[in-house]
């Protein structure tokens, strides 16, 4: 191989990997990202049943119901809408009524959100960012 | 003073560090090329080692040796070409001077801007051992807490601390302290009533079921406990049973001796109740409970109320769509009563009974529940 | 007084850092040797001053001096002493001071042990270090000053976030920062080379040990952070693809690439420009990580700072250093002489492949980390990029790298023979494949994917062993000779083998846990038994306990193995920290061999206590592998060839005379 060919071989391999990486990245960004919704958003824009999304809002007071075993139902709400959520597992330490929460999962065709992950704020001063921003926009929540 | 002396010494040390290279005689360093040659020589040695281990064939090694040799040759040529670097002794001196001066100027200037040189360190241990007469309330509490951490069985300490906590708005601590006192030294009417009051404080002015239970225990021990009676009346008022509340407060303000602080408080509560009722008769919408919530709102952000109202509205809307939910109706009624919107509560009860059937078991249970809130259906 | 003295020392350190960034640089420019030398004593004194400031802060924490704002915000008098000390860097201000302390430490090390460096190179390196230190000291003093005072002083502090009150926090950030900041040395060397417009052969020899040290610390730091999240957050996960984790993983990927390309540069003088670029990129990614974590732009469990002025300040630092270095690179890179030639199939070629795969993998992680921020900035839409994205992009790029690793050390420099290397690896390949097949048929839960993954991990380990065996000539020479050769083998070869085998161990652990893990969520009443992974857990009771600054409910589970043999108990608890009114979950973990039982408890419900139990097979290998990699790095570091650096002038003269004779 000449010097030129060697260099071409290396550059070619490099470009090949870059193309592969770029292709994978674009495909994955199209498929594997989840959008963030507040309950109010679900009124205006419809999330397809089965699409993986994040749903955030405040846990409605009095809405937490323990079912059989480890199954929990609660309602995530903002000022305009509310969504019922079912979740199986251990709720985070700071999951409480009237606290911000972000859940991840899919919306069922019956309008009930089936969550596989529940993230509550991790300390007293930290509210899930998306939730805090939207609630501030809506004027229903202020930083203490 | 001592601080400034130390700071000056540190600055001197720093300036000396800058000057150090100028204080000793310069020795000429090896030219850069010699460092390179050392590396190549190392590489030749490693090559021999690899040949000895049989990791590389003799012919490959010869090729590699030739390559390193060429590099050394190239380097020597390059070195011959480049002359010695120019020397600017004067300029260097000026730069060094500026650098040495910069150290005290920058450090003292910035520290004057940012520091608090007069402020001593305040280790907690030393502060707690000072004479208590000059100590602040916070310090006294901290001392008591430290004492109780070592002697957690000291009921007297907890009893002293509990009302102080409540006064400072540390209701959670107050509740824990009262419970501790009761557990260690037994229940008295005052302790139970204090516990109940702290619970009321924690829930933002609302007499919760737990708090009411505490007041009931207090009154079991001493029927005449003023604190417990006052809050029991408030509980009635918050449920909308104004006449019962009025009766208790009336009785308190009439029968209590003049030097009791509760006499005045009960009188004030009576006046508030009357004013609120008058206002309600006039405006219709706002009820006394509204004011209770506003009182609680001293600590709660206004936003919370808005949020609650938003949620109540959505609950109402949901029940219009799906009325077969007695638990939901119950929540809605209670919410309206707490918000002081009694008219809407009555209206909601009417809708609930229409949906559930007034004669059904659920309807009757709901009517009964509404009765405890002082609501009857409009229809 | 100690607090104010610490504050003054920090300001003085800034003054020295400014001198350090200007004087040696000018000295190198005008050729003044004393001026170039100013960097050395100044760097060492500067380190002493920052260390004094740090000690003053730690002392304030130990003494619970609540007249210091930072102590009041993050400490509590009832906290155990250990957490008072670690609390000093468990917050934004303190952690930035630690960052600068480590930066100053590295600068001082270069000054102290760089006696044999060419003087201009050393002057420029120290100047760049001084510049970085100046920027971060300014940042600390003006936006994040840990020495701000509070008057009147409160009597009690607000306590440290309970999830940070953990021994993991004592070790994780210092290790991580030693890695992050360690890369600043390779960055400074790269920038110094660009300023001078030439790269000495000594350059790579100098950069490699620093990179190696930084890489080893970063490996340890990431592993420690992963283990901390695993046991402290109570979710049982070891890696969340959280932006903050990615922020530490990115410099690791490009640092690993740098480590390998620096070998090519040292041995073969090739890939010079690429190595310089990688050195710049690696530290840039470290800076990016610092920006992401410290500016609060992320939604993440790790983000505790959220003041926009800080964000803008760090962004300015980021732009200045990355932009400046890349601009310098664009102007000067062409001046660097190109290096030696090599055939695509050779050790160099293998290392180039390694670099390509690592950097593209790093690029996908970078995109996945920054894309949500970009989308939000542009459209306001909020999206999250999680594990599924990285599984689809990073993993396919990383797998071929793992497959290729054992080939690299077996290829010759300049021109290699792939077929011969493959033949030599036959045994390793057969052993790994056989283990995969056996596990597929023997273990009842093993899927095809699990079997493949296990085979891959073992392939890396056996490949590393094969490399060592070939180097000492097992099979070709008598065992006694082979043993003698083993003793004489350069340490860096052991380092390579250990690092590659460690990678295999980690891969093995990751595969085993992700494919063979068993999980069970249930409610339990006292006396009830749960079965998992061949063990039985009996829920005995829930009892209250009072710690120094918390109260907790402890759930006790008795563990019995197969056949009913008692194996002790597991305790998991729900803690409540009164000072912050914050509950946490303490997971109960028991290690059996290399595997673990992991128990985390939830709330009490009408039907009993919610309990989540995991059986995590071979999970400890994930971190043990990282430890082995770290040891490999350390072993390499002690290689005589790396330590010697460049022989001193006198020795050189003797050697030259000896050769001449």
Short mmCIF file of N, CA, C and O in Angstrom, two decimals, chain B residues 47-144:
data_model
loop_
_atom_site.label_atom_id
_atom_site.label_comp_id
_atom_site.label_asym_id
_atom_site.label_seq_id
_atom_site.Cartn_x
_atom_site.Cartn_y
_atom_site.Cartn_z
N UNK B 47 14.40 -1.49 22.42
CA UNK B 47 14.40 -2.32 21.22
C UNK B 47 15.28 -3.54 21.44
O UNK B 47 14.88 -4.68 21.16
N UNK B 48 16.48 -3.30 21.99
CA UNK B 48 17.39 -4.40 22.27
C UNK B 48 16.73 -5.41 23.21
O UNK B 48 16.83 -6.63 23.02
N UNK B 49 16.05 -4.86 24.22
CA UNK B 49 15.38 -5.71 25.20
C UNK B 49 14.34 -6.59 24.52
O UNK B 49 14.24 -7.79 24.79
N UNK B 50 13.57 -6.00 23.62
CA UNK B 50 12.51 -6.76 22.94
C UNK B 50 13.10 -7.84 22.04
O UNK B 50 12.55 -8.93 21.93
N UNK B 51 14.23 -7.53 21.39
CA UNK B 51 14.89 -8.54 20.57
C UNK B 51 15.34 -9.70 21.45
O UNK B 51 15.14 -10.87 21.13
N UNK B 52 15.89 -9.35 22.62
CA UNK B 52 16.37 -10.37 23.53
C UNK B 52 15.23 -11.29 23.96
O UNK B 52 15.40 -12.49 24.14
N UNK B 53 14.04 -10.73 24.14
CA UNK B 53 12.87 -11.52 24.55
C UNK B 53 12.25 -12.28 23.39
O UNK B 53 11.36 -13.07 23.59
N UNK B 54 12.70 -11.97 22.20
CA UNK B 54 12.14 -12.66 21.05
C UNK B 54 10.78 -12.14 20.65
O UNK B 54 10.00 -12.83 20.01
N UNK B 55 10.45 -10.91 21.05
CA UNK B 55 9.14 -10.35 20.70
C UNK B 55 9.16 -9.73 19.32
O UNK B 55 8.12 -9.42 18.76
N UNK B 56 10.33 -9.51 18.79
CA UNK B 56 10.44 -8.79 17.53
C UNK B 56 11.59 -9.42 16.76
O UNK B 56 12.60 -9.82 17.35
N UNK B 57 11.40 -9.56 15.46
CA UNK B 57 12.44 -10.25 14.68
C UNK B 57 13.63 -9.33 14.47
O UNK B 57 13.50 -8.10 14.53
N UNK B 58 14.79 -9.94 14.22
CA UNK B 58 16.03 -9.17 14.07
C UNK B 58 15.91 -8.18 12.91
O UNK B 58 16.38 -7.04 12.99
N UNK B 59 15.24 -8.61 11.83
CA UNK B 59 15.15 -7.72 10.66
C UNK B 59 14.26 -6.50 10.97
O UNK B 59 14.61 -5.37 10.62
N UNK B 60 13.13 -6.75 11.66
CA UNK B 60 12.27 -5.62 12.06
C UNK B 60 13.05 -4.67 12.95
O UNK B 60 12.95 -3.45 12.83
N UNK B 61 13.82 -5.25 13.87
CA UNK B 61 14.58 -4.43 14.80
C UNK B 61 15.58 -3.56 14.05
O UNK B 61 15.76 -2.38 14.36
N UNK B 62 16.21 -4.13 13.05
CA UNK B 62 17.20 -3.37 12.28
C UNK B 62 16.52 -2.18 11.61
O UNK B 62 17.04 -1.05 11.61
N UNK B 63 15.32 -2.44 11.09
CA UNK B 63 14.57 -1.37 10.43
C UNK B 63 14.24 -0.26 11.43
O UNK B 63 14.41 0.93 11.15
N UNK B 64 13.79 -0.68 12.61
CA UNK B 64 13.42 0.29 13.65
C UNK B 64 14.64 1.09 14.07
O UNK B 64 14.59 2.31 14.24
N UNK B 65 15.79 0.40 14.21
CA UNK B 65 17.02 1.10 14.60
C UNK B 65 17.37 2.16 13.58
O UNK B 65 17.73 3.28 13.93
N UNK B 66 17.24 1.78 12.32
CA UNK B 66 17.58 2.73 11.25
C UNK B 66 16.68 3.96 11.37
O UNK B 66 17.11 5.10 11.23
N UNK B 67 15.37 3.71 11.68
CA UNK B 67 14.42 4.81 11.76
C UNK B 67 14.79 5.76 12.90
O UNK B 67 14.82 6.99 12.72
N UNK B 68 15.11 5.21 14.05
CA UNK B 68 15.48 6.05 15.20
C UNK B 68 16.76 6.81 14.87
O UNK B 68 16.90 7.99 15.19
N UNK B 69 17.67 6.11 14.23
CA UNK B 69 18.92 6.75 13.84
C UNK B 69 18.67 7.97 12.97
O UNK B 69 19.27 9.03 13.17
N UNK B 70 17.77 7.81 12.01
CA UNK B 70 17.45 8.94 11.11
C UNK B 70 16.91 10.12 11.91
O UNK B 70 17.25 11.27 11.65
N UNK B 71 16.08 9.81 12.92
CA UNK B 71 15.49 10.89 13.73
C UNK B 71 16.60 11.64 14.47
O UNK B 71 16.58 12.88 14.55
N UNK B 72 17.55 10.91 15.03
CA UNK B 72 18.63 11.55 15.78
C UNK B 72 19.42 12.46 14.85
O UNK B 72 19.76 13.60 15.19
N UNK B 73 19.66 11.96 13.66
CA UNK B 73 20.42 12.73 12.67
C UNK B 73 19.72 14.05 12.36
O UNK B 73 20.32 15.12 12.35
N UNK B 74 18.39 13.90 12.11
CA UNK B 74 17.60 15.08 11.76
C UNK B 74 17.66 16.11 12.89
O UNK B 74 17.79 17.31 12.67
N UNK B 75 17.60 15.62 14.10
CA UNK B 75 17.59 16.48 15.27
C UNK B 75 18.90 17.26 15.38
O UNK B 75 18.90 18.47 15.61
N UNK B 76 20.01 16.56 15.21
CA UNK B 76 21.31 17.22 15.33
C UNK B 76 21.43 18.32 14.30
O UNK B 76 21.95 19.40 14.57
N UNK B 77 20.96 18.03 13.08
CA UNK B 77 21.01 19.05 12.03
C UNK B 77 20.21 20.27 12.44
O UNK B 77 20.67 21.41 12.32
N UNK B 78 19.01 20.03 12.95
CA UNK B 78 18.13 21.13 13.33
C UNK B 78 18.78 21.98 14.41
O UNK B 78 18.67 23.21 14.41
N UNK B 79 19.48 21.29 15.33
CA UNK B 79 20.11 22.02 16.42
C UNK B 79 21.22 22.93 15.93
O UNK B 79 21.37 24.04 16.42
N UNK B 80 21.97 22.43 14.97
CA UNK B 80 23.06 23.25 14.45
C UNK B 80 22.53 24.54 13.86
O UNK B 80 23.15 25.59 13.94
N UNK B 81 21.35 24.42 13.22
CA UNK B 81 20.78 25.59 12.55
C UNK B 81 20.35 26.66 13.56
O UNK B 81 20.67 27.84 13.42
N UNK B 82 19.59 26.24 14.60
CA UNK B 82 19.03 27.23 15.51
C UNK B 82 20.12 27.78 16.43
O UNK B 82 20.87 27.03 17.04
N UNK B 83 20.20 29.08 16.51
CA UNK B 83 21.20 29.71 17.36
C UNK B 83 20.71 29.82 18.78
O UNK B 83 19.63 29.32 19.12
N UNK B 84 21.48 30.44 19.61
CA UNK B 84 21.06 30.64 20.98
C UNK B 84 19.90 31.65 21.04
O UNK B 84 19.83 32.55 20.21
N UNK B 85 19.00 31.46 22.00
CA UNK B 85 17.86 32.37 22.12
C UNK B 85 18.34 33.76 22.55
O UNK B 85 19.34 33.88 23.26
N UNK B 86 17.65 34.81 22.12
CA UNK B 86 18.06 36.15 22.50
C UNK B 86 17.83 36.39 23.99
O UNK B 86 16.92 35.82 24.58
N UNK B 87 18.64 37.21 24.58
CA UNK B 87 18.48 37.53 25.99
C UNK B 87 18.01 38.98 26.15
O UNK B 87 18.56 39.88 25.55
N UNK B 88 16.95 39.16 26.92
CA UNK B 88 16.45 40.52 27.19
C UNK B 88 16.47 40.72 28.69
O UNK B 88 15.44 40.68 29.34
N UNK B 89 17.65 40.90 29.25
CA UNK B 89 17.78 40.94 30.71
C UNK B 89 16.97 42.08 31.31
O UNK B 89 16.32 41.92 32.34
N UNK B 90 16.98 43.24 30.64
CA UNK B 90 16.29 44.40 31.20
C UNK B 90 14.79 44.18 31.27
O UNK B 90 14.15 44.41 32.29
N UNK B 91 14.24 43.72 30.13
CA UNK B 91 12.81 43.47 30.05
C UNK B 91 12.40 42.44 31.12
O UNK B 91 11.42 42.61 31.83
N UNK B 92 13.23 41.38 31.23
CA UNK B 92 12.93 40.33 32.21
C UNK B 92 12.89 40.92 33.62
O UNK B 92 12.00 40.60 34.42
N UNK B 93 13.83 41.81 33.90
CA UNK B 93 13.85 42.44 35.21
C UNK B 93 12.58 43.23 35.48
O UNK B 93 12.00 43.15 36.58
N UNK B 94 12.14 43.97 34.48
CA UNK B 94 10.92 44.78 34.65
C UNK B 94 9.71 43.89 34.91
O UNK B 94 8.89 44.15 35.80
N UNK B 95 9.62 42.81 34.13
CA UNK B 95 8.49 41.90 34.32
C UNK B 95 8.52 41.29 35.72
O UNK B 95 7.51 41.23 36.42
N UNK B 96 9.72 40.90 36.16
CA UNK B 96 9.85 40.29 37.48
C UNK B 96 9.41 41.29 38.55
O UNK B 96 8.68 40.93 39.49
N UNK B 97 9.83 42.55 38.38
CA UNK B 97 9.45 43.58 39.34
C UNK B 97 7.93 43.71 39.42
O UNK B 97 7.35 43.75 40.51
N UNK B 98 7.33 43.78 38.24
CA UNK B 98 5.87 43.92 38.19
C UNK B 98 5.21 42.73 38.89
O UNK B 98 4.26 42.88 39.66
N UNK B 99 5.75 41.52 38.64
CA UNK B 99 5.17 40.31 39.23
C UNK B 99 5.27 40.36 40.75
O UNK B 99 4.31 40.07 41.46
N UNK B 100 6.43 40.75 41.25
CA UNK B 100 6.63 40.79 42.70
C UNK B 100 5.68 41.81 43.33
O UNK B 100 5.08 41.56 44.38
N UNK B 101 5.51 42.96 42.66
CA UNK B 101 4.61 43.99 43.19
C UNK B 101 3.15 43.54 43.13
O UNK B 101 2.35 43.86 44.01
N UNK B 102 2.82 42.79 42.08
CA UNK B 102 1.42 42.39 41.89
C UNK B 102 0.92 41.57 43.07
O UNK B 102 -0.26 41.65 43.44
N UNK B 103 1.81 40.77 43.66
CA UNK B 103 1.35 39.86 44.72
C UNK B 103 0.70 40.61 45.89
O UNK B 103 -0.47 40.37 46.20
N UNK B 104 1.39 41.55 46.56
CA UNK B 104 0.71 42.26 47.66
C UNK B 104 -0.45 43.12 47.19
O UNK B 104 -1.48 43.19 47.87
N UNK B 105 -0.29 43.79 46.03
CA UNK B 105 -1.35 44.69 45.57
C UNK B 105 -2.65 43.93 45.34
O UNK B 105 -3.71 44.29 45.86
N UNK B 106 -2.55 42.85 44.54
CA UNK B 106 -3.76 42.08 44.23
C UNK B 106 -4.37 41.47 45.49
O UNK B 106 -5.57 41.58 45.74
N UNK B 107 -3.50 40.83 46.32
CA UNK B 107 -4.06 40.10 47.46
C UNK B 107 -4.69 41.05 48.49
O UNK B 107 -5.82 40.83 48.92
N UNK B 108 -3.97 42.13 48.87
CA UNK B 108 -4.53 43.02 49.88
C UNK B 108 -5.72 43.79 49.33
O UNK B 108 -6.71 44.00 50.03
N UNK B 109 -5.63 44.18 48.07
CA UNK B 109 -6.76 44.91 47.47
C UNK B 109 -8.02 44.06 47.45
O UNK B 109 -9.09 44.47 47.91
N UNK B 110 -7.88 42.82 46.95
CA UNK B 110 -9.06 41.94 46.84
C UNK B 110 -9.60 41.59 48.22
O UNK B 110 -10.81 41.54 48.43
N UNK B 111 -8.66 41.32 49.15
CA UNK B 111 -9.15 40.91 50.47
C UNK B 111 -9.91 42.04 51.14
O UNK B 111 -10.93 41.81 51.81
N UNK B 112 -9.43 43.27 50.93
CA UNK B 112 -10.15 44.42 51.51
C UNK B 112 -11.57 44.46 50.97
O UNK B 112 -12.51 44.86 51.65
N UNK B 113 -11.73 44.02 49.71
CA UNK B 113 -13.04 44.04 49.08
C UNK B 113 -13.93 42.91 49.59
O UNK B 113 -15.12 43.08 49.82
N UNK B 114 -13.35 41.71 49.75
CA UNK B 114 -14.16 40.51 50.00
C UNK B 114 -14.20 40.07 51.45
O UNK B 114 -15.18 39.47 51.89
N UNK B 115 -13.14 40.34 52.21
CA UNK B 115 -13.00 39.71 53.52
C UNK B 115 -13.76 40.42 54.63
O UNK B 115 -14.29 41.51 54.46
N UNK B 116 -13.84 39.77 55.77
CA UNK B 116 -14.42 40.38 56.98
C UNK B 116 -13.37 40.23 58.07
O UNK B 116 -13.53 39.40 58.97
N UNK B 117 -12.29 41.01 58.00
CA UNK B 117 -11.14 40.76 58.88
C UNK B 117 -11.47 40.88 60.36
O UNK B 117 -10.82 40.24 61.18
N UNK B 118 -12.49 41.68 60.72
CA UNK B 118 -12.76 41.88 62.14
C UNK B 118 -13.49 40.71 62.78
O UNK B 118 -13.53 40.58 63.99
N UNK B 119 -14.08 39.84 61.96
CA UNK B 119 -14.98 38.82 62.49
C UNK B 119 -14.19 37.63 63.04
O UNK B 119 -13.46 36.98 62.32
N UNK B 120 -14.35 37.33 64.34
CA UNK B 120 -13.63 36.18 64.89
C UNK B 120 -14.30 34.87 64.48
O UNK B 120 -15.44 34.88 64.02
N UNK B 121 -13.60 33.77 64.64
CA UNK B 121 -14.26 32.47 64.43
C UNK B 121 -15.16 32.21 65.63
O UNK B 121 -14.88 32.65 66.74
N UNK B 122 -16.24 31.49 65.40
CA UNK B 122 -17.19 31.24 66.48
C UNK B 122 -17.50 29.75 66.59
O UNK B 122 -18.58 29.31 66.20
N UNK B 123 -16.56 28.95 67.10
CA UNK B 123 -16.86 27.52 67.23
C UNK B 123 -18.03 27.32 68.18
O UNK B 123 -18.13 28.00 69.20
N UNK B 124 -18.91 26.39 67.83
CA UNK B 124 -20.15 26.20 68.59
C UNK B 124 -19.88 25.86 70.04
O UNK B 124 -20.51 26.39 70.95
N UNK B 125 -18.90 24.97 70.26
CA UNK B 125 -18.62 24.51 71.62
C UNK B 125 -18.29 25.69 72.52
O UNK B 125 -18.82 25.82 73.62
N UNK B 126 -17.43 26.59 72.03
CA UNK B 126 -17.03 27.75 72.82
C UNK B 126 -18.23 28.65 73.10
O UNK B 126 -18.39 29.19 74.20
N UNK B 127 -19.11 28.79 72.10
CA UNK B 127 -20.26 29.67 72.29
C UNK B 127 -21.19 29.12 73.36
O UNK B 127 -21.79 29.86 74.13
N UNK B 128 -21.34 27.79 73.39
CA UNK B 128 -22.27 27.20 74.34
C UNK B 128 -21.74 27.27 75.76
O UNK B 128 -22.50 27.15 76.72
N UNK B 129 -20.42 27.42 75.90
CA UNK B 129 -19.87 27.46 77.25
C UNK B 129 -19.81 28.88 77.83
O UNK B 129 -19.41 29.07 78.96
N UNK B 130 -20.22 29.86 77.04
CA UNK B 130 -20.22 31.24 77.54
C UNK B 130 -21.26 31.40 78.65
O UNK B 130 -22.13 30.56 78.85
N UNK B 131 -21.18 32.53 79.36
CA UNK B 131 -22.15 32.87 80.40
C UNK B 131 -23.55 32.96 79.78
O UNK B 131 -23.74 33.70 78.83
N UNK B 132 -24.52 32.21 80.33
CA UNK B 132 -25.83 32.17 79.69
C UNK B 132 -26.62 33.48 79.78
O UNK B 132 -27.57 33.67 79.03
N UNK B 133 -26.24 34.40 80.73
CA UNK B 133 -27.10 35.56 80.93
C UNK B 133 -27.21 36.41 79.66
O UNK B 133 -28.25 37.00 79.40
N UNK B 134 -26.12 36.46 78.89
CA UNK B 134 -26.16 37.30 77.70
C UNK B 134 -26.63 36.57 76.47
O UNK B 134 -26.67 37.13 75.37
N UNK B 135 -26.98 35.27 76.64
CA UNK B 135 -27.27 34.46 75.47
C UNK B 135 -28.64 34.79 74.87
O UNK B 135 -29.55 35.21 75.56
N UNK B 136 -28.77 34.57 73.59
CA UNK B 136 -30.05 34.79 72.92
C UNK B 136 -30.96 33.59 73.17
O UNK B 136 -30.53 32.55 73.68
N UNK B 137 -32.22 33.74 72.81
CA UNK B 137 -33.19 32.65 72.97
C UNK B 137 -32.71 31.41 72.22
O UNK B 137 -32.75 30.29 72.73
N UNK B 138 -32.22 31.65 70.98
CA UNK B 138 -31.73 30.53 70.16
C UNK B 138 -30.65 29.76 70.90
O UNK B 138 -30.61 28.54 70.88
N UNK B 139 -29.75 30.53 71.54
CA UNK B 139 -28.65 29.87 72.24
C UNK B 139 -29.16 29.06 73.41
O UNK B 139 -28.69 27.96 73.67
N UNK B 140 -30.14 29.62 74.13
CA UNK B 140 -30.70 28.90 75.28
C UNK B 140 -31.34 27.60 74.81
O UNK B 140 -31.21 26.56 75.44
N UNK B 141 -32.06 27.70 73.67
CA UNK B 141 -32.69 26.48 73.15
C UNK B 141 -31.62 25.46 72.80
O UNK B 141 -31.74 24.27 73.13
N UNK B 142 -30.56 25.93 72.15
CA UNK B 142 -29.49 25.01 71.75
C UNK B 142 -28.89 24.34 72.97
O UNK B 142 -28.58 23.15 72.96
N UNK B 143 -28.71 25.12 74.06
CA UNK B 143 -28.17 24.54 75.29
C UNK B 143 -29.10 23.45 75.81
O UNK B 143 -28.66 22.38 76.20
N UNK B 144 -30.40 23.77 75.85
CA UNK B 144 -31.37 22.80 76.35
C UNK B 144 -31.35 21.55 75.47
O UNK B 144 -31.38 20.43 75.96
#
